[in-house]
GROMACS .gro file of C-alpha atoms in nm:
model
   98
    1MET     CA    1   1.189   0.592   0.622
    2SER     CA    2   1.057   0.633   0.233
    3VAL     CA    3   0.797   0.330   0.069
    4ILE     CA    4   0.880   0.031  -0.127
    5ASN     CA    5   0.751  -0.041  -0.487
    6VAL     CA    6   0.698  -0.383  -0.430
    7THR     CA    7   0.642  -0.714  -0.685
    8LYS     CA    8   0.551  -1.038  -0.664
    9ALA     CA    9   0.908  -1.166  -0.645
   10ASP     CA   10   1.017  -0.943  -0.264
   11PHE     CA   11   0.576  -1.005  -0.177
   12GLN     CA   12   0.668  -1.174   0.124
   13LYS     CA   13   0.975  -1.062   0.241
   14GLU     CA   14   0.818  -0.719   0.248
   15VAL     CA   15   0.510  -0.698   0.329
   16THR     CA   16   0.394  -1.053   0.485
   17GLU     CA   17   0.702  -1.101   0.714
   18SER     CA   18   0.690  -0.756   0.775
   19GLU     CA   19   0.795  -0.729   1.176
   20LYS     CA   20   0.590  -0.382   1.122
   21ILE     CA   21   0.212  -0.276   0.999
   22VAL     CA   22   0.252  -0.224   0.682
   23LEU     CA   23   0.072  -0.014   0.494
   24LEU     CA   24  -0.007  -0.108   0.129
   25ASP     CA   25  -0.117   0.149  -0.180
   26PHE     CA   26  -0.247  -0.001  -0.499
   27TRP     CA   27  -0.182   0.182  -0.791
   28ALA     CA   28  -0.150   0.308  -1.161
   29PRO     CA   29   0.042   0.604  -1.333
   30TRP     CA   30  -0.240   0.684  -1.541
   31CYS     CA   31  -0.524   0.702  -1.235
   32GLY     CA   32  -0.562   1.069  -1.132
   33PRO     CA   33  -0.710   0.982  -0.780
   34CYS     CA   34  -0.392   0.796  -0.736
   35ARG     CA   35  -0.175   1.050  -0.808
   36MET     CA   36  -0.372   1.233  -0.544
   37LEU     CA   37  -0.307   0.969  -0.274
   38GLY     CA   38   0.052   0.924  -0.322
   39PRO     CA   39   0.166   1.286  -0.167
   40ILE     CA   40  -0.063   1.149   0.105
   41VAL     CA   41   0.090   0.785   0.131
   42GLU     CA   42   0.462   0.951   0.109
   43SER     CA   43   0.416   1.236   0.385
   44ILE     CA   44   0.271   0.873   0.639
   45ALA     CA   45   0.604   0.706   0.493
   46GLU     CA   46   0.811   0.987   0.651
   47GLU     CA   47   0.643   1.113   0.941
   48TYR     CA   48   0.557   0.748   1.085
   49PRO     CA   49   0.861   0.486   1.070
   50GLU     CA   50   0.712   0.218   1.262
   51VAL     CA   51   0.469   0.166   0.965
   52LYS     CA   52   0.617   0.023   0.647
   53VAL     CA   53   0.485   0.198   0.351
   54CYS     CA   54   0.428   0.008   0.009
   55LYS     CA   55   0.329   0.059  -0.294
   56VAL     CA   56   0.200  -0.212  -0.581
   57ASN     CA   57   0.140  -0.079  -0.953
   58VAL     CA   58  -0.139  -0.306  -1.125
   59ASP     CA   59  -0.012  -0.261  -1.414
   60GLU     CA   60   0.308  -0.490  -1.390
   61GLU     CA   61   0.205  -0.644  -1.085
   62GLY     CA   62  -0.157  -0.747  -1.173
   63GLU     CA   63  -0.169  -1.109  -1.011
   64LEU     CA   64  -0.077  -0.894  -0.656
   65ALA     CA   65  -0.392  -0.710  -0.724
   66GLN     CA   66  -0.586  -0.991  -0.864
   67GLN     CA   67  -0.498  -1.234  -0.456
   68PHE     CA   68  -0.610  -0.897  -0.283
   69GLY     CA   69  -0.910  -0.837  -0.510
   70VAL     CA   70  -0.841  -0.479  -0.622
   71MET     CA   71  -1.149  -0.447  -0.840
   72SER     CA   72  -1.073   0.009  -0.795
   73ILE     CA   73  -0.770   0.147  -0.742
   74PRO     CA   74  -0.684   0.364  -0.536
   75ALA     CA   75  -0.684   0.071  -0.311
   76VAL     CA   76  -0.515   0.065   0.034
   77PHE     CA   77  -0.532  -0.223   0.243
   78VAL     CA   78  -0.305  -0.277   0.617
   79LEU     CA   79  -0.155  -0.584   0.705
   80GLU     CA   80  -0.030  -0.661   1.066
   81LYS     CA   81   0.197  -1.004   1.057
   82GLY     CA   82   0.052  -1.035   0.699
   83GLU     CA   83  -0.335  -0.987   0.811
   84ILE     CA   84  -0.563  -0.702   0.657
   85ILE     CA   85  -0.685  -0.579   0.947
   86ASN     CA   86  -0.794  -0.300   0.792
   87GLN     CA   87  -0.836  -0.164   0.357
   88SER     CA   88  -0.996   0.203   0.165
   89VAL     CA   89  -1.101   0.177  -0.172
   90GLY     CA   90  -1.078   0.632  -0.290
   91VAL     CA   91  -0.873   0.932  -0.149
   92LYS     CA   92  -0.936   0.906   0.128
   93PRO     CA   93  -0.792   1.197   0.377
   94LYS     CA   94  -0.457   1.134   0.582
   95GLN     CA   95  -0.666   1.111   0.922
   96GLN     CA   96  -0.831   0.871   0.745
   97LEU     CA   97  -0.597   0.655   0.664
   98LEU     CA   98  -0.441   0.675   0.946
   0.00000   0.00000   0.00000
């Protein structure tokens, strides 16, 4: 499965109502650590079809970032049935994210 770019308009459908566990990556194109984490997030999307991988561009979707209390990026949240079950800030190795 490929990475889904999420906006406020489709957030509820793609994340909150998802039957799958969702890995939600808050990022920005100008962020060096975000660019380092990007390939890791994409490989998780390809290798783990049971996980829905979504990305939120904080420059375009500031309201969503604020809703999640994102102060630093990259910030990764894991949600199950719309509830946050884990979160991480900064670049982490793939095994640590999993």
